């Protein structure tokens, strides 16, 4: 799939109509998706209608915006009015939201073509998309491997050229880790930059919506379209949104001296040697582009994972209490009384990982354990934030691997929840601190699987992150490689 800029050029020059582009995308999905299984739902008719409206605008000589006519996929935990939004869960299998998420309203206003809803781990809980109640998505680079998760469907369909860009959500790494495993760009914005109104809540103090794209430039265009204050989300930030796209330059030289910190604790033990080497090589490239690289210690970084697995399940146990067979989705009919109906609906509607989190979270929040677990985890969260604050006194950006490994085999970690949780070791601290970060391709391992590098910025430093990532991308061949499908 060509980049947004290229597609925009073709559309405005009438080399191709939006309807043709949409039909080609739908054809590609029809041929490729039976192997990738990234889509839960394709909105073919609505997409073609929308494309025709864009074509009418072009025919009338009106100028079109960058996203106009561009096919986009949406993670299926983002509400789309009139279109099922399942969260990859049996309990919401037949749930059709009566309203759009704010990001969907913004994309529709920008003229993007919503092409379909993508697979995810149930309620975004997981790192491989194997926790979906409906299907297992394959990694387009090797169909026996996982695409990462929980936004595995969105990452896979972008990598497989089934779509130009996609939206994901990231609570502990769910945009960045699948981006890394699928060889695409994925960005988690600063907490509060993008409205979560209409995003089905997992852990509300951590959740953010963000872009997945083939290139940094495409991610910048998409972020610009979805960011901004929304009175419907009480955590939304009142901040000016710069033109992330216009700020991109092919190199770093004219900028003030850029200081990059490499997080010492993210190398060594447990990290694939190929991943470590690729990130080190990327740092050399960044140095050649004019950045100064220094080693930075974030000693509390490694406590992110245990703190997260108290905080996220605690919030999830509260958020998921609403699925009781009364207000939303599935209801078991063969119940003897109300309590029995609640119990049976939740027992049959939720998968085992979701139940595990509800049990952990309910336990951690229970009287007598609250201080020992939840409160302690919140204190750890503060320490992690302080570590980052200290680091950003010395450097502008922090770099580390996105994930300790490349894509693993389907089934390899399903019986080992802790092993699965370790996939997000390096992405989780970023959510706990509310910071922006992106994952971008920085090489391949000996098996030809993509490797991702994570760049973390201080609060609201999205523009700087995108500029640096873009300069790196221009200097390296990684983003041009696509899986052979
Ligand atoms: N893999 C992590 C989890 O299972 C992160 C998920 C996410 O970011 N939604 O919670």
Coordinates of C-alpha atoms and ligand atoms in Angstrom, one line a residue:
X1 CA 0.0 0.0 0.0
X2 CA 1.4 3.4 -0.9
X3 CA 1.9 6.1 1.6
X4 CA -0.9 8.6 2.4
X5 CA 1.1 11.3 0.6
X6 CA 1.4 9.2 -2.5
X7 CA -2.3 8.2 -2.4
X8 CA -3.3 11.8 -1.9
X9 CA -1.3 12.8 -4.9
X10 CA -2.9 10.1 -7.0
X11 CA -6.4 11.1 -5.9
X12 CA -5.9 14.9 -6.4
X13 CA -4.3 14.3 -9.8
X14 CA -7.2 12.0 -10.7
X15 CA -4.9 9.2 -11.5
X16 CA -7.1 7.0 -9.4
X17 CA -10.5 7.6 -7.8
X18 CA -11.3 7.1 -4.2
X19 CA -13.8 4.4 -5.2
X20 CA -11.1 2.6 -7.2
X21 CA -8.7 2.8 -4.2
X22 CA -11.4 1.5 -1.9
X23 CA -12.4 -1.4 -4.2
X24 CA -8.7 -2.4 -4.6
X25 CA -8.4 -2.3 -0.8
X26 CA -11.5 -4.5 -0.4
X27 CA -10.2 -6.9 -3.0
X28 CA -6.8 -7.1 -1.3
X29 CA -8.6 -7.9 2.0
X30 CA -10.6 -10.6 0.4
X31 CA -7.5 -12.3 -1.0
X32 CA -5.1 -11.8 1.9
X33 CA -7.2 -11.7 5.1
X34 CA -8.2 -15.4 5.1
X35 CA -4.5 -16.0 5.8
X36 CA -3.9 -13.0 8.1
X37 CA -7.3 -13.0 9.9
X38 CA -6.8 -9.4 11.0
X39 CA -10.4 -8.2 10.4
X40 CA -13.4 -9.1 12.4
X41 CA -15.7 -7.0 10.2
X42 CA -15.4 -5.3 6.9
X43 CA -17.7 -2.4 6.1
X44 CA -17.6 -2.6 2.3
X45 CA -20.8 -0.8 1.4
X46 CA -20.3 2.1 3.7
X47 CA -16.7 2.4 2.6
X48 CA -17.7 2.6 -1.1
X49 CA -20.5 5.2 -0.3
X50 CA -18.0 7.3 1.5
X51 CA -15.4 7.0 -1.3
X52 CA -18.0 8.2 -3.8
X53 CA -18.6 11.3 -1.7
X54 CA -14.8 12.0 -1.8
X55 CA -14.8 11.5 -5.6
X56 CA -17.8 13.9 -5.9
X57 CA -15.8 16.5 -4.1
X58 CA -12.7 16.0 -6.3
X59 CA -14.9 16.1 -9.4
X60 CA -16.4 19.4 -8.2
X61 CA -12.8 20.8 -8.0
X62 CA -12.8 21.1 -4.2
X63 CA -9.5 20.6 -2.4
X64 CA -9.3 17.5 -0.3
X65 CA -7.5 16.9 3.0
X66 CA -4.7 14.4 3.5
X67 CA -6.9 11.7 5.0
X68 CA -9.7 12.1 2.5
X69 CA -10.3 8.8 0.6
X70 CA -7.6 7.0 2.7
X71 CA -8.6 3.5 3.9
X72 CA -8.3 3.1 7.6
X73 CA -8.9 0.1 10.0
X74 CA -10.2 0.5 13.5
X75 CA -9.4 -1.7 16.5
X76 CA -12.6 -3.4 17.6
X77 CA -12.7 -1.8 21.1
X78 CA -13.4 1.7 19.6
X79 CA -17.2 2.4 19.2
X80 CA -18.6 2.7 15.7
X81 CA -22.2 3.7 15.6
X82 CA -24.4 1.0 14.0
X83 CA -21.4 -1.3 13.5
X84 CA -20.7 -4.1 16.0
X85 CA -17.9 -3.4 18.5
X86 CA -17.0 -6.7 20.1
X87 CA -13.8 -6.0 22.0
X88 CA -12.9 -9.6 20.9
X89 CA -15.3 -10.9 23.6
X90 CA -18.3 -13.2 23.5
X91 CA -19.9 -10.9 26.1
X92 CA -20.1 -8.1 23.5
X93 CA -20.5 -10.3 20.4
X94 CA -23.8 -8.7 19.4
X95 CA -23.2 -5.2 20.9
X96 CA -23.9 -2.4 18.4
X97 CA -23.0 1.0 19.8
X98 CA -25.5 3.7 19.3
X99 CA -22.8 6.3 19.0
X100 CA -19.3 6.9 17.6
X101 CA -16.1 7.4 19.6
X102 CA -14.7 10.9 19.3
X103 CA -11.8 9.6 17.2
X104 CA -14.3 8.1 14.7
X105 CA -16.2 11.4 14.4
X106 CA -12.9 13.1 13.8
X107 CA -11.8 10.6 11.1
X108 CA -15.2 10.8 9.4
X109 CA -15.0 14.6 9.4
X110 CA -11.5 14.3 7.9
X111 CA -13.0 12.1 5.1
X112 CA -11.1 8.9 5.9
X113 CA -12.6 5.6 4.6
X114 CA -13.4 3.4 7.6
X115 CA -12.8 0.0 6.0
X116 CA -13.3 -2.4 8.9
X117 CA -12.8 -3.4 12.5
X118 CA -9.7 -5.3 13.6
X119 CA -9.1 -8.3 15.9
X120 CA -7.7 -7.8 19.4
X121 CA -7.1 -9.7 22.6
X122 CA -10.3 -9.8 24.6
X123 CA -10.8 -6.3 26.1
X124 CA -7.2 -5.5 25.0
X125 CA -5.8 -7.9 27.6
X126 CA -2.9 -9.7 26.0
X127 CA 0.2 -9.5 23.9
X128 CA -0.4 -11.9 21.1
X129 CA -4.1 -11.4 19.9
X130 CA -4.5 -15.1 20.9
X131 CA -7.0 -14.0 23.6
X132 CA -9.6 -13.0 21.1
X133 CA -12.8 -15.0 21.4
X134 CA -13.2 -15.1 17.6
X135 CA -10.0 -15.8 15.7
X136 CA -6.3 -15.9 16.0
X137 CA -4.5 -13.3 13.8
X138 CA -1.3 -14.3 12.0
X139 CA 1.9 -12.3 11.7
X140 CA 2.2 -11.4 8.0
X141 CA 6.0 -12.0 8.1
X142 CA 5.5 -15.6 9.2
X143 CA 2.0 -16.9 9.4
X144 CA 2.9 -19.4 12.2
X145 CA 3.8 -16.5 14.5
X146 CA 1.7 -14.0 16.5
X147 CA 1.3 -10.4 15.4
X148 CA 1.7 -9.2 19.0
X149 CA -1.1 -7.6 20.9
X150 CA -3.5 -6.5 21.9
X151 CA -3.8 -4.3 18.7
X152 CA -2.5 -7.3 16.7
X153 CA -5.2 -7.1 14.0
X154 CA -4.5 -3.4 13.3
X155 CA -0.7 -4.0 13.1
X156 CA -1.1 -7.1 10.9
X157 CA -3.5 -5.5 8.4
X158 CA -1.2 -2.5 8.0
X159 CA 1.9 -4.7 7.6
X160 CA 0.1 -6.9 5.1
X161 CA -0.9 -3.9 3.0
X162 CA -4.6 -4.6 3.6
X163 CA -5.0 -1.0 4.7
X164 CA -3.0 2.2 4.7
X165 CA -3.2 3.0 8.4
X166 CA -5.1 1.8 11.5
X167 CA -6.1 2.9 15.0
X168 CA -5.0 0.9 18.1
X169 CA -5.2 1.4 21.8
X170 CA -2.3 1.1 24.2
X171 CA -2.6 0.5 28.0
X172 CA 0.7 -1.2 28.6
X173 CA 2.2 -1.6 25.1
X174 CA -0.7 -2.7 22.9
X175 CA 0.2 -0.4 20.0
X176 CA 3.9 -0.4 20.2
X177 CA 4.6 -4.1 20.8
X178 CA 2.5 -5.3 17.8
X179 CA 4.0 -2.6 15.7
X180 CA 7.4 -3.9 16.6
X181 CA 6.5 -7.5 15.9
X182 CA 4.8 -6.6 12.6
X183 CA 7.5 -4.2 11.4
X184 CA 5.3 -1.1 11.3
X185 CA 5.3 2.3 13.1
X186 CA 3.0 2.6 16.2
X187 CA 2.6 5.5 18.6
X188 CA 1.2 5.8 22.0
X189 CA 0.5 9.5 22.6
X190 CA 0.8 11.4 25.9
X191 CA -2.0 10.5 28.3
X192 CA -4.9 12.9 27.5
X193 CA -3.8 13.9 24.1
X194 CA -6.3 11.8 22.2
X195 CA -9.9 11.5 23.5
X196 CA -10.9 8.1 24.8
X197 CA -14.6 8.9 24.6
X198 CA -16.0 5.7 23.0
X199 CA -13.0 3.6 23.6
X200 CA -14.1 0.6 25.7
X201 CA -12.3 1.1 29.0
X202 CA -9.7 -1.4 30.1
X203 CA -7.5 0.5 32.7
X204 CA -8.6 4.1 32.6
X205 CA -5.5 5.7 34.1
X206 CA -3.4 4.1 31.3
X207 CA -5.5 3.7 28.1
X208 CA -4.7 5.8 25.1
X209 CA -5.7 5.6 21.4
X210 CA -3.0 6.0 18.8
X211 CA -1.9 5.4 15.2
X212 CA -0.4 2.3 13.4
X213 CA 1.1 3.1 10.0
X214 CA 3.7 2.0 7.4
X215 CA 5.7 5.2 7.9
X216 CA 6.4 7.9 10.5
X217 CA 4.8 10.4 8.2
X218 CA 1.6 8.5 7.9
X219 CA 1.5 8.1 11.7
X220 CA 2.0 11.9 12.1
X221 CA -0.9 12.6 9.7
X222 CA -3.2 10.3 11.6
X223 CA -2.2 11.5 15.0
X224 CA -2.8 15.1 13.9
X225 CA -6.3 14.1 12.9
X226 CA -7.3 12.4 16.1
X227 CA -5.6 14.5 18.8
X228 CA -7.1 17.4 20.6
X229 CA -9.3 18.5 23.5
X230 CA -12.6 16.7 24.0
X231 CA -15.0 17.8 26.7
X232 CA -16.5 14.3 26.7
X233 CA -13.3 12.8 28.1
X234 CA -12.5 14.3 31.5
X235 CA -8.8 13.4 31.2
X236 CA -8.5 15.2 27.9
X237 CA -5.8 17.8 27.8
X238 CA -6.4 21.4 26.7
X239 CA -3.4 21.8 24.5
X240 CA -2.6 23.2 21.1
X241 CA -2.1 20.5 18.5
X242 CA 0.9 21.3 16.2
X243 CA 1.0 20.2 12.6
X244 CA 3.1 17.0 13.3
X245 CA 3.2 16.3 9.6
X246 CA 4.5 19.7 8.4
X247 CA 7.3 19.6 11.1
X248 CA 8.9 16.5 9.6
X249 CA 12.3 17.1 8.1
X250 CA 14.6 14.5 6.5
X251 CA 17.5 15.2 8.9
X252 CA 18.3 16.3 12.4
X253 CA 21.2 18.7 11.6
X254 CA 19.5 22.0 11.6
X255 CA 17.9 21.3 14.9
X256 CA 19.4 22.2 18.3
X257 CA 21.7 19.5 19.6
X258 CA 19.6 16.4 20.2
X259 CA 20.5 14.4 23.3
X260 CA 19.4 10.7 23.3
X261 CA 19.6 8.5 26.4
X262 CA 19.8 4.8 26.1
X263 CA 18.1 3.1 29.0
X264 CA 20.8 0.9 30.6
X265 CA 18.4 -1.5 32.3
X266 CA 16.7 -2.5 29.0
X267 CA 19.8 -4.4 27.7
X268 CA 21.2 -7.7 28.6
X269 CA 19.4 -10.5 30.4
X270 CA 16.3 -11.7 28.6
X271 CA 16.7 -9.5 25.5
X272 CA 17.4 -11.3 22.1
X273 CA 20.9 -10.6 21.0
X274 CA 19.6 -9.7 17.6
X275 CA 17.2 -7.1 19.1
X276 CA 20.0 -5.6 21.2
X277 CA 22.3 -5.4 18.3
X278 CA 19.7 -3.8 16.0
X279 CA 18.9 -1.1 18.6
X280 CA 22.7 -0.4 19.1
X281 CA 23.1 -0.1 15.4
X282 CA 20.2 2.3 15.3
X283 CA 21.9 4.5 17.9
X284 CA 25.0 4.7 15.7
X285 CA 22.8 5.9 12.8
X286 CA 21.2 8.5 15.1
X287 CA 24.7 9.6 16.1
X288 CA 25.7 10.0 12.5
X289 CA 22.6 12.1 12.1
X290 CA 24.0 14.5 14.7
X291 CA 22.5 13.2 18.0
X292 CA 24.6 12.8 21.1
X293 CA 24.0 9.5 22.8
X294 CA 24.6 8.8 26.5
X295 CA 23.7 5.9 28.8
X296 CA 20.9 6.7 31.3
X297 CA 19.9 4.6 34.3
X298 CA 16.2 4.2 35.2
X299 CA 16.6 1.9 38.2
X300 CA 12.8 1.6 38.9
X301 CA 12.0 0.7 35.3
X302 CA 11.9 -3.0 36.1
X303 CA 9.3 -2.6 38.8
X304 CA 6.9 -1.3 36.1
X305 CA 5.6 -4.8 35.2
X306 CA 4.7 -5.9 38.8
X307 CA 3.1 -2.5 39.5
X308 CA 1.2 -2.6 36.2
X309 CA -0.2 -6.1 37.0
X310 CA -1.8 -4.7 40.1
X311 CA -3.0 -1.3 38.8
X312 CA -4.4 -2.5 35.4
X313 CA -6.3 -5.5 36.7
X314 CA -7.7 -3.4 39.6
X315 CA -9.0 -0.8 37.2
X316 CA -10.2 -3.6 34.8
X317 CA -12.1 -5.3 37.6
X318 CA -14.0 -2.0 38.2
X319 CA -14.5 -1.2 34.5
X320 CA -15.7 -4.7 33.6
X321 CA -18.3 -4.8 36.4
X322 CA -20.7 -3.2 33.9
X323 CA -21.0 -6.4 31.8
X324 CA -23.7 -8.0 33.9
X325 CA -26.1 -9.2 31.3
X326 CA -28.4 -6.3 32.0
X327 CA -26.8 -3.2 30.5
X328 CA -24.8 -4.5 27.6
X329 CA -24.4 -7.4 25.3
X330 CA -24.9 -11.1 26.1
X331 CA -27.4 -12.4 28.7
X332 CA -27.7 -16.0 29.7
X333 CA -31.4 -17.0 29.7
X334 CA -31.2 -20.3 31.6
X335 CA -30.8 -18.6 35.0
X336 CA -32.8 -19.2 38.2
X337 CA -32.6 -15.7 39.5
X338 CA -30.9 -12.4 39.1
X339 CA -27.6 -13.3 40.9
X340 CA -27.5 -16.6 38.9
X341 CA -28.0 -14.7 35.7
X342 CA -25.1 -12.3 36.5
X343 CA -22.8 -15.2 37.4
X344 CA -23.7 -17.4 34.4
X345 CA -23.5 -14.5 32.0
X346 CA -20.0 -13.5 33.2
X347 CA -18.8 -17.1 33.4
X348 CA -19.8 -17.8 29.8
X349 CA -19.2 -14.4 28.4
X350 CA -15.6 -13.7 29.5
X351 CA -12.5 -15.7 28.5
X352 CA -9.9 -17.0 30.9
X353 CA -7.4 -14.1 30.7
X354 CA -10.1 -11.6 31.4
X355 CA -11.3 -13.6 34.4
X356 CA -7.8 -13.9 35.7
X357 CA -7.5 -10.1 35.6
X358 CA -10.9 -9.6 37.3
X359 CA -9.9 -12.0 40.1
X360 CA -6.5 -10.4 40.6
X361 CA -7.9 -6.9 40.5
X362 CA -10.8 -7.6 42.9
X363 CA -8.4 -9.2 45.3
X364 CA -5.9 -6.3 45.1
X365 CA -8.7 -3.8 45.8
X366 CA -10.3 -5.7 48.6
X367 CA -10.4 -4.3 52.2
X368 CA -7.3 -5.4 54.0
X369 CA -5.2 -5.8 50.9
X370 CA -5.7 -2.4 49.3
X371 CA -2.8 -0.7 51.0
X372 CA -0.5 -3.7 50.6
X373 CA -1.1 -4.0 46.8
X374 CA -2.9 -1.2 45.1
X375 CA -1.5 1.7 47.2
X376 CA 2.0 0.2 47.0
X377 CA 1.8 -0.1 43.2
X378 CA 0.7 3.5 43.0
X379 CA 3.8 4.5 45.0
X380 CA 6.0 2.5 42.6
X381 CA 4.2 4.3 39.8
X382 CA 5.3 7.7 41.3
X383 CA 8.9 6.4 41.6
X384 CA 8.9 5.4 37.9
X385 CA 7.6 8.8 36.9
X386 CA 10.4 10.4 39.0
X387 CA 13.0 8.3 37.3
X388 CA 11.8 9.5 33.9
X389 CA 11.7 13.1 35.2
X390 CA 15.4 12.8 36.2
X391 CA 16.3 11.3 32.9
X392 CA 14.6 14.1 31.0
X393 CA 16.8 16.6 32.8
X394 CA 19.7 15.2 30.9
X395 CA 18.3 14.0 27.6
X396 CA 15.5 14.9 25.1
X397 CA 14.6 11.3 24.2
X398 CA 15.0 7.9 25.6
X399 CA 15.6 4.8 23.5
X400 CA 15.4 1.1 24.2
X401 CA 14.1 -2.0 22.4
X402 CA 10.3 -2.0 22.1
X403 CA 10.0 -5.7 23.0
X404 CA 12.7 -8.1 24.2
X405 CA 12.0 -10.5 21.3
X406 CA 10.8 -10.7 17.8
X407 CA 7.4 -12.4 17.0
X408 CA 7.0 -15.7 18.8
X409 CA 5.2 -18.8 17.6
X410 CA 1.4 -19.0 18.0
X411 CA 0.7 -21.1 21.1
X412 CA 4.3 -20.7 22.4
X413 CA 3.3 -18.6 25.4
X414 CA -0.4 -19.3 25.9
X415 CA 0.2 -21.6 28.8
X416 CA 2.7 -19.2 30.5
X417 CA 1.0 -15.9 31.4
X418 CA 4.1 -14.5 33.1
X419 CA 6.2 -15.2 29.9
X420 CA 3.5 -13.4 27.9
X421 CA 3.5 -10.5 30.3
X422 CA 7.2 -10.1 29.9
X423 CA 6.7 -9.0 26.3
X424 CA 5.6 -5.6 27.6
X425 CA 8.5 -5.1 30.0
X426 CA 9.8 -2.1 28.2
X427 CA 6.5 -0.5 27.1
X428 CA 4.6 -0.6 30.4
X429 CA 6.7 2.0 32.4
X430 CA 5.8 4.5 29.7
X431 CA 2.0 4.1 30.3
X432 CA 2.5 4.3 34.1
X433 CA 4.3 7.7 33.6
X434 CA 1.7 8.9 31.0
X435 CA 4.5 9.7 28.4
X436 CA 4.4 9.5 24.6
X437 CA 6.4 6.8 22.9
X438 CA 6.6 5.2 19.5
X439 CA 8.0 2.0 18.0
X440 CA 9.6 2.0 14.7
X441 CA 11.3 -0.7 12.6
X442 CA 15.1 -0.9 13.1
X443 CA 16.1 -4.2 11.5
X444 CA 15.5 -7.9 11.1
X445 CA 16.6 -10.9 12.9
X446 CA 18.3 -13.9 11.2
X447 CA 14.9 -15.5 10.6
X448 CA 13.8 -12.3 8.7
X449 CA 11.4 -11.1 11.5
X450 CA 11.2 -7.4 12.1
X451 CA 12.7 -5.7 15.1
X452 CA 11.4 -2.5 16.7
X453 CA 13.0 0.3 18.6
X454 CA 11.1 2.4 21.1
X455 CA 11.7 6.1 21.4
X456 CA 10.2 7.7 24.5
X457 CA 9.6 11.4 24.9
X458 CA 8.7 13.7 27.8
X459 CA 5.1 14.8 28.2
X460 CA 3.7 16.3 24.9
X461 CA 6.9 15.8 23.0
X462 CA 5.2 13.9 20.2
X463 CA 6.5 16.3 17.6
X464 CA 10.1 15.8 18.6
X465 CA 9.6 12.0 18.7
X466 CA 8.1 12.0 15.2
X467 CA 10.9 14.3 13.8
X468 CA 13.6 12.0 15.1
X469 CA 11.9 8.9 14.0
X470 CA 11.3 10.3 10.6
X471 CA 14.9 11.3 10.2
X472 CA 16.0 7.8 11.2
X473 CA 13.5 6.2 8.8
X474 CA 14.8 8.3 5.9
X475 CA 18.4 7.2 6.7
X476 CA 17.6 3.5 6.8
X477 CA 15.9 0.9 4.6
X478 CA 13.6 -0.8 7.1
X479 CA 10.3 0.8 6.4
X480 CA 10.5 0.0 2.7
X481 CA 10.5 -3.7 3.4
X482 CA 7.1 -5.5 3.4
X483 CA 6.2 -9.1 3.9
X484 CA 5.7 -11.2 0.8
X485 CA 2.0 -12.0 0.8
Ligands
LIG1 N1 -0.2 -6.8 27.1 C1 -0.6 -5.8 28.1 C2 -1.8 -6.4 28.9 O1 -2.1 -7.5 28.6 C3 -0.9 -4.5 27.6 C4 -2.2 -4.5 26.9 C5 -2.6 -3.2 26.3 O2 -1.8 -2.3 26.2 N2 -3.9 -3.0 26.1 O3 -2.4 -5.8 29.7

